[in-house]
Amino acid sequence: MSRFLKDLSLPAIVAGFLAVLVSYSGPLAIFFQAGASAGISTEMMTSWVWAISMGAAISGIILSIWLKAPVVTAWSAPGTALLVTLFPELSLNEAIGAYITAAIIIFIIGVSGTFDAFVRAIPKGIAAGMMAGILFQFGVGAFTAIETTPALAIGMLVSYVVFRRFFPKYTLVLLLMAGVVLAVVLENASLAGVRWSMAVPHFIQPEWTIGSTLSLAIPLVLVSLTGQFLPGMAIIQGAGYDVKAKPIIGVTSLVSLPMALFGGITTVVAAITAAICTSKDAHEDPDRRYIAGVFNGVFYLIGGLFAGTIVSLFTALPAAFIAVLAGLALLGAIGGNLAAALEDVSHREAALITFIVTASGMSLFGLSSAFWGVVIGYVSYLVLNGSVNKK
């Protein structure tokens, strides 16, 4: 406890909050689409948000304190996208059964060490190229927002540059505050509709069928491992933390089991938001950035308890505010990964291919561009290095 109190810092706490803000404003929108497809009530939707928030809160706090690294967890965004296409043919009870099945399969893969071996086999340049490609769209989003809300976007961009120049340690803190003020003044954002209310979780009886296992459980395992755990572990390890996937997959899978009974889809290690908490903006000292992971979990805990309130609060702010905030907050991570991707000459061309494939957002056979970026980039690396070795 004494070390924890000593390591506390405002930038780390704000980084944890920003990561939650980005998650609630982005991937949560997909969750609402899935809920609309399933035709669930507002009360059940609140239960879903409570479950995914609690899963991220519990696992993130435990792992960050245990591993002394900023381990940010969340719900499976690509897995949630699968739900949109499956409802309403798939019943809610079948979905819960598939969640449980997926969590058990992911747990077995994680504790066996198979996934760790896979991550170790990927060259550093390829992993960095994949991460740069994933984050690239968020950086672009910060500037395309100028088309729809020029005053707000340009105001936040100018604020970022000024704060970075004169208050580099507190850039994100000040940017968040300035962005809220600009949103209220320039875009007439109003918080009048926000009301405090405690979330009430609803138990859902699981049902197992062959159809739900093949259509949801197995694809959920694939997209969670390739679209979340793979890039998420690349971010953590790329930031210099010698953390294995085994404990992270083990804890997140175990937490997923009870949360599934209340509508929570598989808990996974975060990819996009992890970059915020592992960057220098969270703290100059890497050994003190785990505080960002802990408070990321704390803010998820608050969000879960007040699920209805927190969703209405974030949706009250303009979409451009979130897009610009996320993009600017990730600029450092984008630059760092691009530099790492192009640093080693032997990796450079393959890393560039990985970056372009991942940034394209392509999807093939239900697998994300992050997966294909690694596959195509790694094959390119083997071929290119093989030809070099022959010479």
Short mmCIF file of N, CA, C and O in Angstrom, two decimals, residues 183-302:
data_model
loop_
_atom_site.label_atom_id
_atom_site.label_comp_id
_atom_site.label_asym_id
_atom_site.label_seq_id
_atom_site.Cartn_x
_atom_site.Cartn_y
_atom_site.Cartn_z
N ALA A 183 -16.49 21.89 -26.09
CA ALA A 183 -17.70 21.17 -26.51
C ALA A 183 -18.95 21.89 -26.01
O ALA A 183 -19.96 21.99 -26.73
N VAL A 184 -18.91 22.39 -24.80
CA VAL A 184 -20.05 23.09 -24.22
C VAL A 184 -20.26 24.45 -24.90
O VAL A 184 -21.38 24.83 -25.26
N VAL A 185 -19.15 25.17 -25.10
CA VAL A 185 -19.23 26.52 -25.66
C VAL A 185 -19.52 26.52 -27.16
O VAL A 185 -20.38 27.27 -27.65
N LEU A 186 -18.81 25.66 -27.90
CA LEU A 186 -18.90 25.69 -29.36
C LEU A 186 -19.97 24.78 -29.94
O LEU A 186 -20.54 25.06 -30.99
N GLU A 187 -20.24 23.65 -29.26
CA GLU A 187 -21.18 22.67 -29.80
C GLU A 187 -22.46 22.55 -28.97
O GLU A 187 -23.28 21.66 -29.20
N ASN A 188 -22.61 23.42 -27.99
CA ASN A 188 -23.80 23.43 -27.13
C ASN A 188 -24.07 22.07 -26.47
O ASN A 188 -25.23 21.66 -26.32
N ALA A 189 -22.99 21.37 -26.11
CA ALA A 189 -23.15 20.10 -25.40
C ALA A 189 -23.81 20.37 -24.05
O ALA A 189 -23.43 21.30 -23.34
N SER A 190 -24.79 19.55 -23.70
CA SER A 190 -25.51 19.75 -22.45
C SER A 190 -25.52 18.46 -21.63
O SER A 190 -25.72 17.37 -22.16
N LEU A 191 -25.30 18.62 -20.33
CA LEU A 191 -25.32 17.49 -19.41
C LEU A 191 -26.61 17.46 -18.61
O LEU A 191 -26.73 16.74 -17.62
N ALA A 192 -27.60 18.27 -19.05
CA ALA A 192 -28.86 18.40 -18.30
C ALA A 192 -29.62 17.08 -18.22
O ALA A 192 -30.36 16.83 -17.26
N GLY A 193 -29.45 16.23 -19.24
CA GLY A 193 -30.21 14.98 -19.25
C GLY A 193 -29.60 13.85 -18.46
O GLY A 193 -30.18 12.77 -18.35
N VAL A 194 -28.44 14.07 -17.87
CA VAL A 194 -27.76 13.03 -17.11
C VAL A 194 -28.39 12.88 -15.73
O VAL A 194 -28.58 13.86 -15.02
N ARG A 195 -28.71 11.66 -15.35
CA ARG A 195 -29.32 11.39 -14.05
C ARG A 195 -28.55 10.27 -13.37
O ARG A 195 -28.14 9.31 -14.00
N TRP A 196 -28.37 10.38 -12.05
CA TRP A 196 -27.67 9.35 -11.29
C TRP A 196 -28.62 8.19 -11.00
O TRP A 196 -29.73 8.39 -10.48
N SER A 197 -28.19 6.97 -11.33
CA SER A 197 -28.99 5.79 -11.04
C SER A 197 -28.10 4.56 -10.97
O SER A 197 -27.20 4.40 -11.79
N MET A 198 -28.34 3.72 -9.98
CA MET A 198 -27.55 2.50 -9.80
C MET A 198 -28.01 1.43 -10.79
O MET A 198 -29.21 1.28 -11.04
N ALA A 199 -27.06 0.68 -11.33
CA ALA A 199 -27.40 -0.40 -12.26
C ALA A 199 -27.90 -1.63 -11.50
O ALA A 199 -27.43 -1.91 -10.39
N VAL A 200 -28.84 -2.33 -12.09
CA VAL A 200 -29.38 -3.57 -11.51
C VAL A 200 -29.10 -4.71 -12.49
O VAL A 200 -29.72 -4.78 -13.56
N PRO A 201 -28.15 -5.61 -12.18
CA PRO A 201 -27.84 -6.73 -13.10
C PRO A 201 -28.97 -7.74 -13.15
O PRO A 201 -29.67 -7.96 -12.15
N HIS A 202 -29.17 -8.34 -14.30
CA HIS A 202 -30.23 -9.35 -14.50
C HIS A 202 -29.59 -10.67 -14.90
O HIS A 202 -28.84 -10.74 -15.88
N PHE A 203 -29.91 -11.73 -14.15
CA PHE A 203 -29.38 -13.06 -14.45
C PHE A 203 -30.02 -13.62 -15.72
O PHE A 203 -31.24 -13.49 -15.92
N ILE A 204 -29.21 -14.24 -16.58
CA ILE A 204 -29.70 -14.83 -17.83
C ILE A 204 -29.32 -16.31 -17.84
O ILE A 204 -28.15 -16.66 -17.71
N GLN A 205 -30.29 -17.17 -18.01
CA GLN A 205 -30.06 -18.61 -18.03
C GLN A 205 -29.33 -19.02 -19.31
O GLN A 205 -29.82 -18.77 -20.42
N PRO A 206 -28.15 -19.64 -19.20
CA PRO A 206 -27.42 -20.04 -20.42
C PRO A 206 -28.06 -21.26 -21.09
O PRO A 206 -28.69 -22.09 -20.43
N GLU A 207 -27.87 -21.34 -22.38
CA GLU A 207 -28.36 -22.48 -23.16
C GLU A 207 -27.29 -22.85 -24.18
O GLU A 207 -26.77 -21.98 -24.88
N TRP A 208 -26.97 -24.14 -24.26
CA TRP A 208 -25.93 -24.59 -25.17
C TRP A 208 -26.51 -25.34 -26.36
O TRP A 208 -27.33 -26.26 -26.18
N THR A 209 -26.13 -24.95 -27.56
CA THR A 209 -26.55 -25.65 -28.77
C THR A 209 -25.35 -25.76 -29.71
O THR A 209 -24.39 -24.98 -29.62
N ILE A 210 -25.41 -26.72 -30.61
CA ILE A 210 -24.34 -26.88 -31.60
C ILE A 210 -24.23 -25.62 -32.46
O ILE A 210 -23.14 -25.13 -32.75
N GLY A 211 -25.40 -25.10 -32.85
CA GLY A 211 -25.42 -23.92 -33.72
C GLY A 211 -24.75 -22.71 -33.09
O GLY A 211 -23.95 -22.03 -33.74
N SER A 212 -25.06 -22.43 -31.83
CA SER A 212 -24.48 -21.26 -31.16
C SER A 212 -22.98 -21.46 -30.92
O SER A 212 -22.21 -20.50 -30.95
N THR A 213 -22.58 -22.70 -30.71
CA THR A 213 -21.15 -22.98 -30.50
C THR A 213 -20.36 -22.72 -31.77
O THR A 213 -19.29 -22.10 -31.75
N LEU A 214 -20.89 -23.18 -32.91
CA LEU A 214 -20.19 -23.02 -34.18
C LEU A 214 -20.29 -21.59 -34.72
O LEU A 214 -19.34 -21.07 -35.31
N SER A 215 -21.44 -20.95 -34.52
CA SER A 215 -21.65 -19.62 -35.10
C SER A 215 -21.12 -18.48 -34.23
O SER A 215 -20.79 -17.41 -34.74
N LEU A 216 -21.04 -18.71 -32.90
CA LEU A 216 -20.60 -17.63 -32.02
C LEU A 216 -19.38 -17.99 -31.17
O LEU A 216 -18.39 -17.26 -31.15
N ALA A 217 -19.43 -19.13 -30.47
CA ALA A 217 -18.35 -19.46 -29.52
C ALA A 217 -16.99 -19.58 -30.21
O ALA A 217 -16.01 -18.95 -29.79
N ILE A 218 -16.92 -20.39 -31.27
CA ILE A 218 -15.63 -20.59 -31.95
C ILE A 218 -15.14 -19.31 -32.63
O ILE A 218 -13.97 -18.92 -32.45
N PRO A 219 -16.00 -18.61 -33.39
CA PRO A 219 -15.54 -17.33 -33.96
C PRO A 219 -15.14 -16.32 -32.88
O PRO A 219 -14.20 -15.54 -33.08
N LEU A 220 -15.83 -16.33 -31.74
CA LEU A 220 -15.50 -15.41 -30.65
C LEU A 220 -14.10 -15.69 -30.10
O LEU A 220 -13.35 -14.76 -29.78
N VAL A 221 -13.74 -16.96 -30.02
CA VAL A 221 -12.39 -17.33 -29.59
C VAL A 221 -11.35 -16.79 -30.58
O VAL A 221 -10.35 -16.18 -30.18
N LEU A 222 -11.61 -16.98 -31.87
CA LEU A 222 -10.65 -16.57 -32.90
C LEU A 222 -10.46 -15.06 -32.94
O LEU A 222 -9.33 -14.56 -32.94
N VAL A 223 -11.57 -14.31 -32.94
CA VAL A 223 -11.45 -12.86 -33.05
C VAL A 223 -10.91 -12.25 -31.76
O VAL A 223 -10.22 -11.21 -31.78
N SER A 224 -11.17 -12.87 -30.62
CA SER A 224 -10.65 -12.36 -29.35
C SER A 224 -9.14 -12.55 -29.27
O SER A 224 -8.41 -11.66 -28.84
N LEU A 225 -8.67 -13.71 -29.70
CA LEU A 225 -7.23 -13.99 -29.66
C LEU A 225 -6.47 -13.16 -30.69
O LEU A 225 -5.42 -12.59 -30.39
N THR A 226 -7.01 -13.08 -31.92
CA THR A 226 -6.29 -12.38 -32.98
C THR A 226 -6.53 -10.87 -32.97
O THR A 226 -5.65 -10.09 -33.33
N GLY A 227 -7.73 -10.45 -32.60
CA GLY A 227 -8.08 -9.04 -32.66
C GLY A 227 -7.85 -8.29 -31.36
O GLY A 227 -7.81 -7.05 -31.36
N GLN A 228 -7.71 -9.00 -30.22
CA GLN A 228 -7.55 -8.33 -28.93
C GLN A 228 -6.27 -8.76 -28.21
O GLN A 228 -5.41 -7.95 -27.91
N PHE A 229 -6.15 -10.07 -27.92
CA PHE A 229 -4.99 -10.53 -27.15
C PHE A 229 -3.68 -10.35 -27.91
O PHE A 229 -2.66 -9.96 -27.32
N LEU A 230 -3.69 -10.61 -29.21
CA LEU A 230 -2.46 -10.47 -30.00
C LEU A 230 -1.96 -9.03 -30.02
O LEU A 230 -0.82 -8.75 -29.61
N PRO A 231 -2.77 -8.05 -30.46
CA PRO A 231 -2.27 -6.67 -30.44
C PRO A 231 -2.10 -6.13 -29.03
O PRO A 231 -1.20 -5.32 -28.77
N GLY A 232 -2.96 -6.57 -28.09
CA GLY A 232 -2.85 -6.09 -26.72
C GLY A 232 -1.53 -6.50 -26.08
O GLY A 232 -0.86 -5.69 -25.42
N MET A 233 -1.13 -7.74 -26.27
CA MET A 233 0.15 -8.21 -25.73
C MET A 233 1.32 -7.53 -26.45
O MET A 233 2.36 -7.26 -25.85
N ALA A 234 1.14 -7.24 -27.74
CA ALA A 234 2.20 -6.54 -28.48
C ALA A 234 2.42 -5.15 -27.91
O ALA A 234 3.56 -4.68 -27.81
N ILE A 235 1.35 -4.47 -27.50
CA ILE A 235 1.47 -3.13 -26.92
C ILE A 235 2.19 -3.20 -25.58
O ILE A 235 3.11 -2.44 -25.31
N ILE A 236 1.76 -4.11 -24.72
CA ILE A 236 2.35 -4.22 -23.38
C ILE A 236 3.83 -4.57 -23.47
O ILE A 236 4.67 -3.95 -22.82
N GLN A 237 4.16 -5.57 -24.27
CA GLN A 237 5.55 -5.99 -24.39
C GLN A 237 6.38 -4.97 -25.17
O GLN A 237 7.56 -4.76 -24.88
N GLY A 238 5.75 -4.30 -26.15
CA GLY A 238 6.45 -3.28 -26.90
C GLY A 238 6.81 -2.07 -26.05
O GLY A 238 7.75 -1.33 -26.36
N ALA A 239 6.04 -1.86 -24.97
CA ALA A 239 6.31 -0.75 -24.05
C ALA A 239 7.40 -1.11 -23.05
O ALA A 239 7.75 -0.29 -22.20
N GLY A 240 7.93 -2.33 -23.16
CA GLY A 240 9.05 -2.72 -22.31
C GLY A 240 8.69 -3.57 -21.10
O GLY A 240 9.54 -3.81 -20.24
N TYR A 241 7.46 -4.05 -21.03
CA TYR A 241 7.05 -4.87 -19.89
C TYR A 241 7.17 -6.35 -20.23
O TYR A 241 6.57 -6.83 -21.19
N ASP A 242 7.96 -7.06 -19.45
CA ASP A 242 8.18 -8.48 -19.67
C ASP A 242 7.05 -9.27 -19.02
O ASP A 242 7.21 -9.89 -17.98
N VAL A 243 5.89 -9.20 -19.65
CA VAL A 243 4.68 -9.83 -19.11
C VAL A 243 4.24 -10.93 -20.05
O VAL A 243 4.17 -10.74 -21.27
N LYS A 244 3.95 -12.08 -19.50
CA LYS A 244 3.47 -13.22 -20.30
C LYS A 244 1.96 -13.16 -20.48
O LYS A 244 1.24 -12.56 -19.68
N ALA A 245 1.51 -13.80 -21.52
CA ALA A 245 0.07 -13.83 -21.80
C ALA A 245 -0.68 -14.78 -20.86
O ALA A 245 -1.87 -14.59 -20.61
N LYS A 246 0.02 -15.79 -20.34
CA LYS A 246 -0.64 -16.82 -19.54
C LYS A 246 -1.45 -16.26 -18.37
O LYS A 246 -2.65 -16.55 -18.25
N PRO A 247 -0.88 -15.43 -17.48
CA PRO A 247 -1.68 -14.92 -16.37
C PRO A 247 -2.79 -13.99 -16.82
O PRO A 247 -3.88 -13.98 -16.22
N ILE A 248 -2.55 -13.21 -17.87
CA ILE A 248 -3.56 -12.27 -18.35
C ILE A 248 -4.75 -13.00 -18.95
O ILE A 248 -5.91 -12.71 -18.63
N ILE A 249 -4.48 -13.98 -19.81
CA ILE A 249 -5.57 -14.76 -20.40
C ILE A 249 -6.29 -15.57 -19.32
O ILE A 249 -7.51 -15.70 -19.33
N GLY A 250 -5.52 -16.09 -18.36
CA GLY A 250 -6.12 -16.88 -17.29
C GLY A 250 -7.10 -16.07 -16.46
O GLY A 250 -8.25 -16.49 -16.24
N VAL A 251 -6.69 -14.90 -16.01
CA VAL A 251 -7.55 -14.06 -15.17
C VAL A 251 -8.75 -13.54 -15.94
O VAL A 251 -9.89 -13.60 -15.45
N THR A 252 -8.54 -13.02 -17.15
CA THR A 252 -9.65 -12.48 -17.93
C THR A 252 -10.69 -13.55 -18.27
O THR A 252 -11.89 -13.29 -18.25
N SER A 253 -10.23 -14.76 -18.54
CA SER A 253 -11.15 -15.85 -18.87
C SER A 253 -11.98 -16.25 -17.65
O SER A 253 -13.19 -16.49 -17.75
N LEU A 254 -11.33 -16.33 -16.49
CA LEU A 254 -12.05 -16.70 -15.27
C LEU A 254 -13.07 -15.64 -14.88
O LEU A 254 -14.18 -15.95 -14.43
N VAL A 255 -12.71 -14.38 -15.07
CA VAL A 255 -13.64 -13.29 -14.78
C VAL A 255 -14.81 -13.31 -15.76
O VAL A 255 -15.95 -12.96 -15.41
N SER A 256 -14.55 -13.74 -16.99
CA SER A 256 -15.59 -13.77 -18.02
C SER A 256 -16.73 -14.72 -17.67
O SER A 256 -17.88 -14.48 -18.06
N LEU A 257 -16.41 -15.79 -16.96
CA LEU A 257 -17.43 -16.82 -16.67
C LEU A 257 -18.62 -16.28 -15.89
O LEU A 257 -19.76 -16.41 -16.35
N PRO A 258 -18.43 -15.68 -14.70
CA PRO A 258 -19.61 -15.17 -13.98
C PRO A 258 -20.25 -13.97 -14.68
O PRO A 258 -21.48 -13.80 -14.62
N MET A 259 -19.45 -13.12 -15.32
CA MET A 259 -20.01 -11.94 -15.98
C MET A 259 -20.91 -12.32 -17.15
O MET A 259 -21.84 -11.61 -17.50
N ALA A 260 -20.62 -13.47 -17.78
CA ALA A 260 -21.43 -13.93 -18.91
C ALA A 260 -22.88 -14.14 -18.50
O ALA A 260 -23.80 -13.91 -19.28
N LEU A 261 -23.10 -14.56 -17.26
CA LEU A 261 -24.45 -14.84 -16.78
C LEU A 261 -25.32 -13.60 -16.66
O LEU A 261 -26.54 -13.69 -16.45
N PHE A 262 -24.71 -12.42 -16.80
CA PHE A 262 -25.46 -11.17 -16.72
C PHE A 262 -25.36 -10.38 -18.03
O PHE A 262 -25.67 -9.20 -18.08
N GLY A 263 -24.90 -11.07 -19.09
CA GLY A 263 -24.87 -10.46 -20.42
C GLY A 263 -23.51 -9.95 -20.85
O GLY A 263 -23.40 -9.34 -21.91
N GLY A 264 -22.47 -10.21 -20.05
CA GLY A 264 -21.14 -9.71 -20.39
C GLY A 264 -20.41 -10.61 -21.37
O GLY A 264 -20.15 -11.77 -21.07
N ILE A 265 -20.06 -10.07 -22.52
CA ILE A 265 -19.29 -10.83 -23.50
C ILE A 265 -17.85 -10.98 -22.99
O ILE A 265 -17.44 -10.29 -22.04
N THR A 266 -17.07 -11.85 -23.58
CA THR A 266 -15.73 -12.20 -23.14
C THR A 266 -14.86 -10.99 -22.79
O THR A 266 -14.73 -10.05 -23.56
N THR A 267 -14.25 -11.04 -21.60
CA THR A 267 -13.29 -10.02 -21.18
C THR A 267 -11.93 -10.35 -21.77
O THR A 267 -11.48 -11.49 -21.71
N VAL A 268 -11.28 -9.34 -22.34
CA VAL A 268 -9.99 -9.55 -23.01
C VAL A 268 -9.02 -8.44 -22.64
O VAL A 268 -9.41 -7.45 -22.00
N VAL A 269 -7.76 -8.59 -23.02
CA VAL A 269 -6.81 -7.49 -22.84
C VAL A 269 -7.10 -6.45 -23.92
O VAL A 269 -7.40 -6.79 -25.06
N ALA A 270 -7.08 -5.18 -23.53
CA ALA A 270 -7.41 -4.12 -24.48
C ALA A 270 -6.26 -3.88 -25.45
O ALA A 270 -5.10 -4.18 -25.14
N ALA A 271 -6.57 -3.36 -26.61
CA ALA A 271 -5.55 -3.05 -27.61
C ALA A 271 -5.39 -1.54 -27.75
O ALA A 271 -4.37 -0.98 -27.39
N ILE A 272 -6.43 -0.88 -28.24
CA ILE A 272 -6.34 0.56 -28.49
C ILE A 272 -6.10 1.34 -27.21
O ILE A 272 -5.17 2.14 -27.10
N THR A 273 -6.95 1.13 -26.22
CA THR A 273 -6.85 1.92 -24.98
C THR A 273 -5.60 1.58 -24.18
O THR A 273 -5.14 2.40 -23.37
N ALA A 274 -5.04 0.39 -24.38
CA ALA A 274 -3.81 0.02 -23.67
C ALA A 274 -2.67 0.95 -24.05
O ALA A 274 -1.80 1.25 -23.24
N ALA A 275 -2.69 1.44 -25.29
CA ALA A 275 -1.63 2.33 -25.75
C ALA A 275 -1.62 3.64 -24.96
O ALA A 275 -0.57 4.25 -24.80
N ILE A 276 -2.78 4.07 -24.50
CA ILE A 276 -2.85 5.31 -23.72
C ILE A 276 -2.18 5.12 -22.37
O ILE A 276 -1.44 5.98 -21.89
N CYS A 277 -2.41 3.98 -21.73
CA CYS A 277 -1.90 3.74 -20.38
C CYS A 277 -0.44 3.28 -20.35
O CYS A 277 0.20 3.32 -19.30
N THR A 278 0.08 2.82 -21.47
CA THR A 278 1.48 2.37 -21.49
C THR A 278 2.43 3.44 -22.04
O THR A 278 3.64 3.23 -22.06
N SER A 279 1.88 4.57 -22.46
CA SER A 279 2.72 5.62 -23.06
C SER A 279 3.37 6.50 -21.99
O SER A 279 3.00 6.45 -20.81
N LYS A 280 4.29 7.34 -22.41
CA LYS A 280 4.98 8.26 -21.49
C LYS A 280 4.02 9.28 -20.89
O LYS A 280 4.30 9.87 -19.85
N ASP A 281 2.89 9.53 -21.59
CA ASP A 281 1.93 10.49 -21.07
C ASP A 281 1.33 10.01 -19.74
O ASP A 281 0.89 10.83 -18.93
N ALA A 282 1.30 8.69 -19.54
CA ALA A 282 0.77 8.15 -18.28
C ALA A 282 1.75 8.41 -17.15
O ALA A 282 1.35 8.68 -16.02
N HIS A 283 3.05 8.29 -17.44
CA HIS A 283 4.11 8.65 -16.49
C HIS A 283 5.46 8.46 -17.17
O HIS A 283 5.63 7.54 -17.97
N GLU A 284 6.39 9.32 -16.83
CA GLU A 284 7.73 9.21 -17.41
C GLU A 284 8.42 7.92 -16.97
O GLU A 284 9.19 7.32 -17.71
N ASP A 285 8.13 7.48 -15.75
CA ASP A 285 8.74 6.27 -15.20
C ASP A 285 7.86 5.06 -15.53
O ASP A 285 6.73 4.96 -15.03
N PRO A 286 8.33 4.13 -16.36
CA PRO A 286 7.53 2.96 -16.72
C PRO A 286 7.07 2.14 -15.51
O PRO A 286 6.00 1.51 -15.56
N ASP A 287 7.86 2.13 -14.44
CA ASP A 287 7.52 1.35 -13.26
C ASP A 287 6.33 1.92 -12.49
O ASP A 287 5.80 1.26 -11.60
N ARG A 288 5.93 3.14 -12.83
CA ARG A 288 4.80 3.76 -12.13
C ARG A 288 3.55 3.87 -13.01
O ARG A 288 2.54 4.40 -12.57
N ARG A 289 3.64 3.34 -14.22
CA ARG A 289 2.48 3.41 -15.12
C ARG A 289 1.40 2.39 -14.78
O ARG A 289 0.28 2.48 -15.29
N TYR A 290 1.73 1.42 -13.93
CA TYR A 290 0.71 0.43 -13.56
C TYR A 290 -0.47 1.11 -12.85
O TYR A 290 -1.59 0.58 -12.83
N ILE A 291 -0.22 2.29 -12.30
CA ILE A 291 -1.29 3.06 -11.66
C ILE A 291 -2.39 3.38 -12.66
O ILE A 291 -3.58 3.39 -12.33
N ALA A 292 -2.00 3.64 -13.91
CA ALA A 292 -2.98 3.91 -14.97
C ALA A 292 -3.88 2.71 -15.19
O ALA A 292 -5.09 2.84 -15.38
N GLY A 293 -3.29 1.50 -15.15
CA GLY A 293 -4.09 0.28 -15.30
C GLY A 293 -5.03 0.08 -14.14
O GLY A 293 -6.19 -0.33 -14.32
N VAL A 294 -4.56 0.37 -12.93
CA VAL A 294 -5.40 0.22 -11.73
C VAL A 294 -6.58 1.18 -11.81
O VAL A 294 -7.73 0.77 -11.59
N PHE A 295 -6.33 2.44 -12.13
CA PHE A 295 -7.41 3.42 -12.15
C PHE A 295 -8.31 3.26 -13.37
O PHE A 295 -9.47 3.67 -13.35
N ASN A 296 -7.78 2.65 -14.42
CA ASN A 296 -8.65 2.26 -15.52
C ASN A 296 -9.72 1.31 -15.00
O ASN A 296 -10.92 1.46 -15.31
N GLY A 297 -9.29 0.37 -14.16
CA GLY A 297 -10.24 -0.56 -13.55
C GLY A 297 -11.18 0.14 -12.58
O GLY A 297 -12.37 -0.18 -12.52
N VAL A 298 -10.66 1.10 -11.83
CA VAL A 298 -11.49 1.84 -10.87
C VAL A 298 -12.60 2.61 -11.60
O VAL A 298 -13.77 2.59 -11.18
N PHE A 299 -12.25 3.25 -12.70
CA PHE A 299 -13.27 4.01 -13.45
C PHE A 299 -14.26 3.07 -14.14
O PHE A 299 -15.43 3.43 -14.31
N TYR A 300 -13.80 1.89 -14.54
CA TYR A 300 -14.75 0.89 -15.06
C TYR A 300 -15.71 0.45 -13.96
O TYR A 300 -16.89 0.20 -14.20
N LEU A 301 -15.18 0.31 -12.75
CA LEU A 301 -16.01 -0.07 -11.60
C LEU A 301 -17.11 0.96 -11.37
O LEU A 301 -18.28 0.61 -11.19
N ILE A 302 -16.74 2.23 -11.42
CA ILE A 302 -17.72 3.31 -11.26
C ILE A 302 -18.72 3.28 -12.42
O ILE A 302 -19.93 3.42 -12.23
#
